[in-house]
Short mmCIF file of C-alpha atoms in Angstrom, two decimals:
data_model
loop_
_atom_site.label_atom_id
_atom_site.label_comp_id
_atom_site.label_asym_id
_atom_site.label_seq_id
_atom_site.Cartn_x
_atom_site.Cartn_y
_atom_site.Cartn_z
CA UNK A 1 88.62 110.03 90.07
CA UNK A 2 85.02 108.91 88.97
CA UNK A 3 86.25 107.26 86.21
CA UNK A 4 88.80 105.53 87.73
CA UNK A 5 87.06 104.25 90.11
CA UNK A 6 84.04 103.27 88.42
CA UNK A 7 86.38 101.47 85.53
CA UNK A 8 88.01 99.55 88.71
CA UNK A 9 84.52 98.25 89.87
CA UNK A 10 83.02 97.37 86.96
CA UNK A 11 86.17 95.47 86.37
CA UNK A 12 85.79 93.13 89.25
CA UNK A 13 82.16 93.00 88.77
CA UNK A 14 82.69 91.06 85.31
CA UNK A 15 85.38 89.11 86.25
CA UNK A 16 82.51 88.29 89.08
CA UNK A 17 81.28 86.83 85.96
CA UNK A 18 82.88 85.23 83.86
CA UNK A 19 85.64 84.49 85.72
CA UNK A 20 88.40 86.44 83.37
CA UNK A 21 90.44 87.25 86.76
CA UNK A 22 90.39 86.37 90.59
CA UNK A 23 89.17 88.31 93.28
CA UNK A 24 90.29 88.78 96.71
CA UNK A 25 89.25 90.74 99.54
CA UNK A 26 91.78 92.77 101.34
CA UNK A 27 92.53 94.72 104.64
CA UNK A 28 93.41 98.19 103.83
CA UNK A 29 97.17 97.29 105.64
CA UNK A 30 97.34 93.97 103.59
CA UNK A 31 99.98 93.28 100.62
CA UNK A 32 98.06 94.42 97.68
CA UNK A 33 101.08 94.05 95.57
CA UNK A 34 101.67 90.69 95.33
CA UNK A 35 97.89 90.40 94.12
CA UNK A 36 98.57 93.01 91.36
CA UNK A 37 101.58 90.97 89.84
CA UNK A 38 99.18 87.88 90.31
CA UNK A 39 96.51 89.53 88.00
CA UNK A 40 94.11 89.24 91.23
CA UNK A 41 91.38 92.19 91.68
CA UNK A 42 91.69 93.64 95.13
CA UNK A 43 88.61 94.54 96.77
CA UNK A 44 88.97 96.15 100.38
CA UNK A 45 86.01 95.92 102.42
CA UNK A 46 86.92 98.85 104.77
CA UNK A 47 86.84 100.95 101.41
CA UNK A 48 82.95 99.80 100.68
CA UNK A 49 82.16 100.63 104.42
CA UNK A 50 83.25 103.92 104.26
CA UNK A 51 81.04 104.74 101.09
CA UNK A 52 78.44 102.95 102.81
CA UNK A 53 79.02 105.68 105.63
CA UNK A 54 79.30 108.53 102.83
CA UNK A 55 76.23 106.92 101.33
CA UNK A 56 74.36 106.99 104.82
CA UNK A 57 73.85 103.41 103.89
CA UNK A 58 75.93 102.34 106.61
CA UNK A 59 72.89 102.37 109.79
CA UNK A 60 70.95 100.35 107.75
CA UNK A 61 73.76 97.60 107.55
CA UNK A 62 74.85 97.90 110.91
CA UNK A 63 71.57 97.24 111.81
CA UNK A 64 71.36 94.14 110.00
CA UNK A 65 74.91 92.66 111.23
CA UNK A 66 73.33 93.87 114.97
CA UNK A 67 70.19 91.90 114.01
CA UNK A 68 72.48 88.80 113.90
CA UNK A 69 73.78 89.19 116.98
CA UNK A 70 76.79 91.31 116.88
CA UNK A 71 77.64 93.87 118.90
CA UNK A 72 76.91 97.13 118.64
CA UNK A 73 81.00 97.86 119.93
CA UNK A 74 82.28 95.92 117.14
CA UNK A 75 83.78 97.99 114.41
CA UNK A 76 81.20 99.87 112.15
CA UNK A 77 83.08 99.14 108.80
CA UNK A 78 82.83 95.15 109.69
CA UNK A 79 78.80 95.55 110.60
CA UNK A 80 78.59 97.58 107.26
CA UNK A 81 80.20 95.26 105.33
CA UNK A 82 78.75 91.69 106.99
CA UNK A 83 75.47 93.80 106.80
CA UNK A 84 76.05 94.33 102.91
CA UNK A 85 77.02 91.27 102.11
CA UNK A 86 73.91 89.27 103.43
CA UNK A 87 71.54 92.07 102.26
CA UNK A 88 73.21 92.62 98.58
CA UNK A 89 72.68 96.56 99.43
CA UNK A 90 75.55 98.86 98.19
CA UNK A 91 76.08 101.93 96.63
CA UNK A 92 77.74 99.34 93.83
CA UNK A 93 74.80 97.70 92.25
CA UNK A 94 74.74 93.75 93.59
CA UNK A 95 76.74 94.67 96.24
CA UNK A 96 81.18 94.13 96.15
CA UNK A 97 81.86 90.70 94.07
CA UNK A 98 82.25 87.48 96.06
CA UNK A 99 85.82 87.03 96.47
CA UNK A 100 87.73 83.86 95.36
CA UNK A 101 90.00 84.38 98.47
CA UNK A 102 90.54 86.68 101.90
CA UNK A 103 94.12 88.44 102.37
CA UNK A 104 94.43 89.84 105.85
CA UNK A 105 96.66 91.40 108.00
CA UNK A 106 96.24 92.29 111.52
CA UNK A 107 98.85 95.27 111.24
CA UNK A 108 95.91 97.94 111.56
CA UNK A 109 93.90 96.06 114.40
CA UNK A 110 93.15 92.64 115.79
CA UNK A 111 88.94 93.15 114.58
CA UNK A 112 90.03 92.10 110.71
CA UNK A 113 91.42 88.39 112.12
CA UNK A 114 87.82 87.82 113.31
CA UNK A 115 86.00 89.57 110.67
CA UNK A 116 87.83 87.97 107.48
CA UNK A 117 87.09 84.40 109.30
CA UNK A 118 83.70 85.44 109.28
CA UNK A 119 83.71 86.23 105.82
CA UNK A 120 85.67 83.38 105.09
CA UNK A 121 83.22 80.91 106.78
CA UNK A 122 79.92 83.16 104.77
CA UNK A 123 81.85 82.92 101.56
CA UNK A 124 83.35 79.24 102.30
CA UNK A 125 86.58 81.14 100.75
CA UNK A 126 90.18 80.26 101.52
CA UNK A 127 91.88 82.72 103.98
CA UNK A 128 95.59 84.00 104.56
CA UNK A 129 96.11 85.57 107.76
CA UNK A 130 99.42 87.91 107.53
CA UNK A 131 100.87 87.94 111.49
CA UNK A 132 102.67 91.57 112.08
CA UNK A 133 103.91 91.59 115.29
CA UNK A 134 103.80 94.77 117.22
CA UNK A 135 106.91 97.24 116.82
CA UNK A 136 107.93 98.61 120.47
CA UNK A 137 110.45 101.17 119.70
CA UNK A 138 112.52 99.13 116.54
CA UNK A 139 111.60 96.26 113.95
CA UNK A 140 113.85 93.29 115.77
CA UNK A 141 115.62 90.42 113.07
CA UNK A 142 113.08 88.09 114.33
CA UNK A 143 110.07 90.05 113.90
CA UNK A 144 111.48 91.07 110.31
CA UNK A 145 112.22 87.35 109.60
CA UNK A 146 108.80 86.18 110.63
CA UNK A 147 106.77 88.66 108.43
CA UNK A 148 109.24 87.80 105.35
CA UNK A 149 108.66 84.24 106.10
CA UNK A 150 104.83 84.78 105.66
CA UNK A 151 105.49 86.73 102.65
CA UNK A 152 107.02 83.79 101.24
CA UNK A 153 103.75 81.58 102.65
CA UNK A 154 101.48 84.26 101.01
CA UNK A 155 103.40 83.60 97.51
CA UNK A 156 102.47 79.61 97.79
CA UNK A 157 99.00 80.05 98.65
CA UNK A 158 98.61 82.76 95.88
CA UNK A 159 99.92 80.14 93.59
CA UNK A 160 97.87 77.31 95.00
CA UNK A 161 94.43 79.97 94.54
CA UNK A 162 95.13 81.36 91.45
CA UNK A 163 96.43 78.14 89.69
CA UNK A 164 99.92 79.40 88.02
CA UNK A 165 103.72 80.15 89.25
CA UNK A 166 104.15 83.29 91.06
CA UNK A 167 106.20 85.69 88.74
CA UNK A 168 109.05 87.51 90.64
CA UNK A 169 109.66 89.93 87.86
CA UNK A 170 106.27 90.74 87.08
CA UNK A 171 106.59 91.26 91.38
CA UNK A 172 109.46 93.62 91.28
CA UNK A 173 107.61 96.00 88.56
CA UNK A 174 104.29 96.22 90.52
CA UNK A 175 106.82 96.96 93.32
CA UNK A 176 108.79 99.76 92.09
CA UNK A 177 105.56 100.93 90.20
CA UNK A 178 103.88 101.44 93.96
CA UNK A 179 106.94 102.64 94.92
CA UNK A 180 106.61 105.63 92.70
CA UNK A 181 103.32 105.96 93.69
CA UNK A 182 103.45 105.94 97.12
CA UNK A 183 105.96 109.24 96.41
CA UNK A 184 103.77 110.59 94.36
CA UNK A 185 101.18 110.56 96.85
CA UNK A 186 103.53 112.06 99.10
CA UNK A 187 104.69 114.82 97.25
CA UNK A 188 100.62 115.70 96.91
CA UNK A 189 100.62 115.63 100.69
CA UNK A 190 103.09 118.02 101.02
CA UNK A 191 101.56 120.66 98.81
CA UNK A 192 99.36 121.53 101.70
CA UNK A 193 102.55 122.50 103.75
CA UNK A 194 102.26 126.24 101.41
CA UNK A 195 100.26 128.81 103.09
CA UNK A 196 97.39 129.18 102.29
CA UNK A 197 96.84 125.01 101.35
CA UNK A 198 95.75 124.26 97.83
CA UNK A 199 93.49 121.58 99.43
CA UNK A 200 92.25 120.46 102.57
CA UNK A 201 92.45 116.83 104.56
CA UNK A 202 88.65 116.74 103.20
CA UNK A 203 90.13 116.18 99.79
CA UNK A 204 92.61 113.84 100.66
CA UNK A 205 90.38 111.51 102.60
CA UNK A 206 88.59 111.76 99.12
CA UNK A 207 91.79 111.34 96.54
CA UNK A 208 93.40 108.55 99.07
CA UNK A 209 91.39 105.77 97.21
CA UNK A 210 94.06 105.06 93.91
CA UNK A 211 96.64 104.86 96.68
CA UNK A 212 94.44 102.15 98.83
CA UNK A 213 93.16 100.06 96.09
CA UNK A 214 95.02 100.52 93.07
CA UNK A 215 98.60 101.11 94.53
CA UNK A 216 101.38 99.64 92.22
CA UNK A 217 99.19 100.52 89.09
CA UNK A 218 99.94 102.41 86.42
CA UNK A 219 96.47 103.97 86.86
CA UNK A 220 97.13 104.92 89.86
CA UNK A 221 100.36 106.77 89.51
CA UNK A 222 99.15 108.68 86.44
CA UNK A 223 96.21 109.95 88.16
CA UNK A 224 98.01 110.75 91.06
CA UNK A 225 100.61 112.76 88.39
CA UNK A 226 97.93 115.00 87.34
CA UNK A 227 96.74 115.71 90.11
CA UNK A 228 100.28 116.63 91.81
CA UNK A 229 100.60 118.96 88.80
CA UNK A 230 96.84 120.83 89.32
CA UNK A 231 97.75 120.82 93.07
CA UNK A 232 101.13 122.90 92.37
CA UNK A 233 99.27 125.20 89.47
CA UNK A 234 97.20 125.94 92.54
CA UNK A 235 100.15 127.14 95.05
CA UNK A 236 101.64 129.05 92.13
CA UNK A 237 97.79 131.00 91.67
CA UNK A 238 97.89 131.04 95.06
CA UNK A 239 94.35 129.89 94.99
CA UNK A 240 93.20 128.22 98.48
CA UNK A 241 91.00 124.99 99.93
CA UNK A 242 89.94 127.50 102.28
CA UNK A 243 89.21 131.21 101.20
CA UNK A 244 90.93 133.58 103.55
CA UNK A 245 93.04 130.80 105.23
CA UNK A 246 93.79 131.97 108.81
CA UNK A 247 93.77 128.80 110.74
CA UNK A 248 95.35 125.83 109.84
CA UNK A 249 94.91 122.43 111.82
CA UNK A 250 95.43 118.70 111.94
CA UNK A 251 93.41 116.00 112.22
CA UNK A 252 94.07 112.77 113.88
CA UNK A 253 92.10 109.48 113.14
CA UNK A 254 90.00 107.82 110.17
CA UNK A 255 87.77 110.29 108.82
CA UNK A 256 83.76 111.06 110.02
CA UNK A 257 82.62 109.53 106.36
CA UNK A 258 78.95 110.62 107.58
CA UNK A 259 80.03 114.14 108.04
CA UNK A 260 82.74 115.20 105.99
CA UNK A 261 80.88 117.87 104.32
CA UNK A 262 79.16 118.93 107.45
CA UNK A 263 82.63 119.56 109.01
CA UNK A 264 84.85 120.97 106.02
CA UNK A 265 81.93 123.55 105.48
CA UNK A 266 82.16 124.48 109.76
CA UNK A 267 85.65 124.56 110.17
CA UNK A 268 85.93 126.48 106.74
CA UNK A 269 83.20 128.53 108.04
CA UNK A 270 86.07 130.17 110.62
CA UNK A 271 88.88 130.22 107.68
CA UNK A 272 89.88 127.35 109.13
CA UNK A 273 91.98 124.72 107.00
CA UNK A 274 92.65 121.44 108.26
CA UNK A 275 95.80 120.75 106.02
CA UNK A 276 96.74 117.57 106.91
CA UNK A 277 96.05 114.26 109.13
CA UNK A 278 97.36 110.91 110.43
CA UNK A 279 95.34 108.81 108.40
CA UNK A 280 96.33 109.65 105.16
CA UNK A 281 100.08 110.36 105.59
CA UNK A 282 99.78 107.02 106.76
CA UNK A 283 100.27 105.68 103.68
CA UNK A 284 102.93 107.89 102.79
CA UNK A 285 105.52 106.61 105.14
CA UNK A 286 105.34 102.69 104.44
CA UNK A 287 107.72 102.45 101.51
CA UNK A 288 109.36 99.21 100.07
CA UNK A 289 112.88 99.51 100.35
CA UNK A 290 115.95 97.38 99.99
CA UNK A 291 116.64 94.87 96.99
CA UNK A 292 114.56 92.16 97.89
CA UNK A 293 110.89 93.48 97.48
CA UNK A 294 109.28 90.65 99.25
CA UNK A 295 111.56 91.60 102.43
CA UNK A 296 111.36 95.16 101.89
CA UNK A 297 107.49 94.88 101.22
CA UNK A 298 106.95 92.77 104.48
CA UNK A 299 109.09 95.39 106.40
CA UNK A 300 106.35 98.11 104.99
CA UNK A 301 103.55 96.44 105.84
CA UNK A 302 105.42 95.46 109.72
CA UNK A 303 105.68 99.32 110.10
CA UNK A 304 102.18 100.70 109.57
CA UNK A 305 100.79 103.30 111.94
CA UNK A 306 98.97 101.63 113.73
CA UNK A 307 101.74 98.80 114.29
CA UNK A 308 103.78 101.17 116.02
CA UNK A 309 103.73 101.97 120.10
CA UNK A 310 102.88 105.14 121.79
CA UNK A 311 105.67 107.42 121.61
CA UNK A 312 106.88 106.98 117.96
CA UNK A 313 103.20 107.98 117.15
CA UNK A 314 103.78 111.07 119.05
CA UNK A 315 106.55 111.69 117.39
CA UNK A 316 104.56 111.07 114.49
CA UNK A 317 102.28 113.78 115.18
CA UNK A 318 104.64 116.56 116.03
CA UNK A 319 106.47 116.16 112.97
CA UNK A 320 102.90 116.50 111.04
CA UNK A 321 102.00 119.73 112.99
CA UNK A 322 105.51 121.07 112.72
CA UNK A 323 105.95 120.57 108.93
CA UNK A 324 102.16 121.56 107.86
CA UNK A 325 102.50 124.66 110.41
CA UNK A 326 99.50 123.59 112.29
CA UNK A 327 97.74 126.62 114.97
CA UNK A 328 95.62 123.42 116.36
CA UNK A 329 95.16 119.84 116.61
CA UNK A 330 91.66 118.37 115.76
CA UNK A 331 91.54 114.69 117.33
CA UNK A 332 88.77 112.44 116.40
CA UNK A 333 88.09 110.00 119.31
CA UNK A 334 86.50 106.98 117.38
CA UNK A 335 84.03 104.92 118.70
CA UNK A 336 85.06 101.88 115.87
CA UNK A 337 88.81 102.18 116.23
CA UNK A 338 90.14 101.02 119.34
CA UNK A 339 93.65 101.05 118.25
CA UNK A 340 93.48 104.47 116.45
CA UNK A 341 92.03 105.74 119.42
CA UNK A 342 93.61 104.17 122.60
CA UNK A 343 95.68 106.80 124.59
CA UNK A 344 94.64 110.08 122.55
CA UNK A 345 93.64 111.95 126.46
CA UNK A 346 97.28 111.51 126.72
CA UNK A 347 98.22 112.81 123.33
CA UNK A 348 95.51 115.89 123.08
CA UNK A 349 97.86 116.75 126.73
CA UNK A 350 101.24 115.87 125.52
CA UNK A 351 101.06 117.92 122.55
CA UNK A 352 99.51 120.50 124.37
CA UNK A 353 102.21 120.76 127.05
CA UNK A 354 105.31 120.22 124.17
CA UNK A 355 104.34 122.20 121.83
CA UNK A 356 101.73 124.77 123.04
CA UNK A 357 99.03 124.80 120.83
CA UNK A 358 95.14 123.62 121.36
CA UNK A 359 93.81 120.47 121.00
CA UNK A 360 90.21 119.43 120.60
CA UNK A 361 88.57 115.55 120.85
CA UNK A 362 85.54 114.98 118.99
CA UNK A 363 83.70 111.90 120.21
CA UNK A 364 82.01 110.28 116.89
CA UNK A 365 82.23 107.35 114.34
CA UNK A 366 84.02 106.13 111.23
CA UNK A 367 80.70 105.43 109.81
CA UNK A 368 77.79 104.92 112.73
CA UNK A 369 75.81 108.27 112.69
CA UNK A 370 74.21 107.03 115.57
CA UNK A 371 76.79 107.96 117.96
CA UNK A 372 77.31 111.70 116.36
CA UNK A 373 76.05 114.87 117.97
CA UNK A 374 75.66 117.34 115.68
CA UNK A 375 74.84 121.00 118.07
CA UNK A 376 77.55 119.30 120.65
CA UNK A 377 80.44 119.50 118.13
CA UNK A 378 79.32 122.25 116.98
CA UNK A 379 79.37 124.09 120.08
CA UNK A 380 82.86 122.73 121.19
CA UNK A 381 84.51 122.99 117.28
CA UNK A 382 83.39 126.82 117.86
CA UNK A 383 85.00 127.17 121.25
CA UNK A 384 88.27 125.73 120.11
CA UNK A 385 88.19 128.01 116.91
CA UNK A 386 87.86 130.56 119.18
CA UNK A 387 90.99 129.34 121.58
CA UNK A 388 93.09 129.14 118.62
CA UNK A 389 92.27 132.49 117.09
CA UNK A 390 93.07 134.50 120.19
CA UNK A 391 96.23 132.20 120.66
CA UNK A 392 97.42 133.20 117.21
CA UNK A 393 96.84 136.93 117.98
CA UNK A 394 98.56 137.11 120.96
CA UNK A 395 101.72 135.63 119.10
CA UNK A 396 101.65 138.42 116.60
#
């Protein structure tokens, strides 16, 4: 994973300089494919915030972004990253490599549409705003037809930026190579639906990178290969994320990238697994389907998680707990994410009521410390360990 990763950096860094490929930033929902067949590098932003979180880099940028007048309620991942990119301060030496171009698409939150004309204005960078109208209930012909339409816009300006005729072919390999991966990284997913889990959601948030940045790469899919196969040596050891697995949990939200050993090591503390999440499955369900990959890929992007209203997401998450087995539901109320977060009060109680089991809401940050309380969570993670534990044994 090191490796990989590293190799894809270093990558962009020297095409940084001397030009041997394009660069474009990217929102983590945006059409990375297209890019790929292009021979573009795709650097996501969000990505480099949340290492600056892992790094506890992130205050420091936040800081700076604050410093130039933005607010402190703005997403942490775009004060981290505006922060970064003034300062040059990274865990990547010389900070991510200017892009040649922005991608964006506002299917994950309304924040990127603002911040990538930011960093288009910093960077004096063309930008290509992908327009995913919200899905209530069912994708309609005329939303579908508008987001193709764009796809089609996006193909221009990638030919205008990177100075050569889109290839459609090249296109419908990358497509049907992400395809494969985005299976692959399912089937690793679903691993965790044995008892006890081979991993935990900590890992995932770790091994969801290749599927982010790298998706309709052969690197990607052959990493993800091997590590399907050590994942299913581990069921068939029965060897466990968590030692002594006796509670198993979901978690709801992007991930506390300031804590995540902090909180594997507490919850594992009670034998507590959390075996799956929202956030990564998320990329799990957006497939490309159909014939035409630039419809089907438009239709993928249209349906993200986020893009989708109220109830399917609660449908969502009752599938997840039913199919992982989940005791408990661990809900991370984020401070950054207004659209990850809007309406989870009314979640935490509709699960509760449907389907019986606790729920807990920890009030935190993707990547602003500041905003964490360490003895608080700790206290109420504790309590609800202790809810679910007697709720197990009085089902026995």
């Amino acid at each position: 994973m090191r490796e990989l990763m590293t190799a894809y950096y270093t990558e962009a860094k020297t095409a940084e300089i001397d030009g041997s490929k394009k660069i474009a930033w990217i929102t983590s929902g945006g059409p990375v494919e297209p890019l790929h067949a292009m021979d573009v590098i795709p650097i996501y932003p969000e990505n480099h915030s949340a290492m600056l979180g892992a790094s506890k880099m992130s205050i420091e940028m936040c800081e700076v972004a604050e410093e130039m007048g933005y607010s402190r309620d703005l997403c942490s991942y775009f004060r981290g990253d505006i922060g970064s990119a003034v300062t040059k301060k990274s865990p990547i030496p010389g900070a991510l490599p200017k892009p040649d171009f922005l991608v964006a698409a506002n299917n994950i939150c309304g924040t990127v549409t603002k911040w990538y004309e930011i960093l288009s204005r910093f960077f004096d960078v063309p930008l290509f705003l992908l327009d995913t109208p919200f899905i209530h209930g069912k994708i309609t012909k005329q939303s579908s037809e508008y987001v193709e339409a764009q796809m089609r816009e996006l193909i221009s300006f990638l030919e205008v930026n990177c100075g050569k005729k889109f290839d459609h072919d090249r296109f419908k390999e990358v497509a049907e190579t992400a395809l494969e991966g985005l299976y692959l990284w399912e089937d690793i997913l679903a691993t965790c639906e044995n008892r006890p889990a081979p991993m935990s959601c900590f890992d995932a948030f770790f091994f969801i990178a290749p599927i982010v940045t790298l998706r309709g790469t052969k690197e990607c899919n052959e990493f993800y290969r091997k590590l399907l196969a050590e994942l299913k040596q581990r069921v068939e050891d029965n060897i466990a994320a968590v030692p002594n697995e006796k509670i198993r949990l979901l978690w709801d939200n992007i991930p506390i990238w300031t804590r995540l050993r902090d909180l594997s090591e507490l919850f594992a503390s009670h034998g507590a697994c959390l075996v799956a999440d929202t956030y990564t499955n998320a990329w799990a369900r957006t497939k490309i389907e159909g014939d035409d990959p630039v419809k089907g890929l438009g239709n993928a992007l249209h349906k993200a998680y986020l893009n989708i209203d109220f109830q399917q997401m609660i449908k969502e998450v009752k599938g997840l707990i039913k199919r992982f087995s989940a005791d408990g539901f661990v809900i991370h109320s984020n401070r950054s994410c207004k659209p990850y977060s809007l309406g989870q009060f009314d979640m935490a109680r509709t699960i509760q009521e449907e389907l019986d089991i606790p729920t807990i809401i920890i009030e935190a940050d993707q990547t602003d410390d500041r905003v964490f309380s360490e003895e608080q969570t700790k206290t109420r993670v504790e309590a609800f360990i202790e809810t679910v534990t007697e709720k197990i044994k009085k089902a026995l």
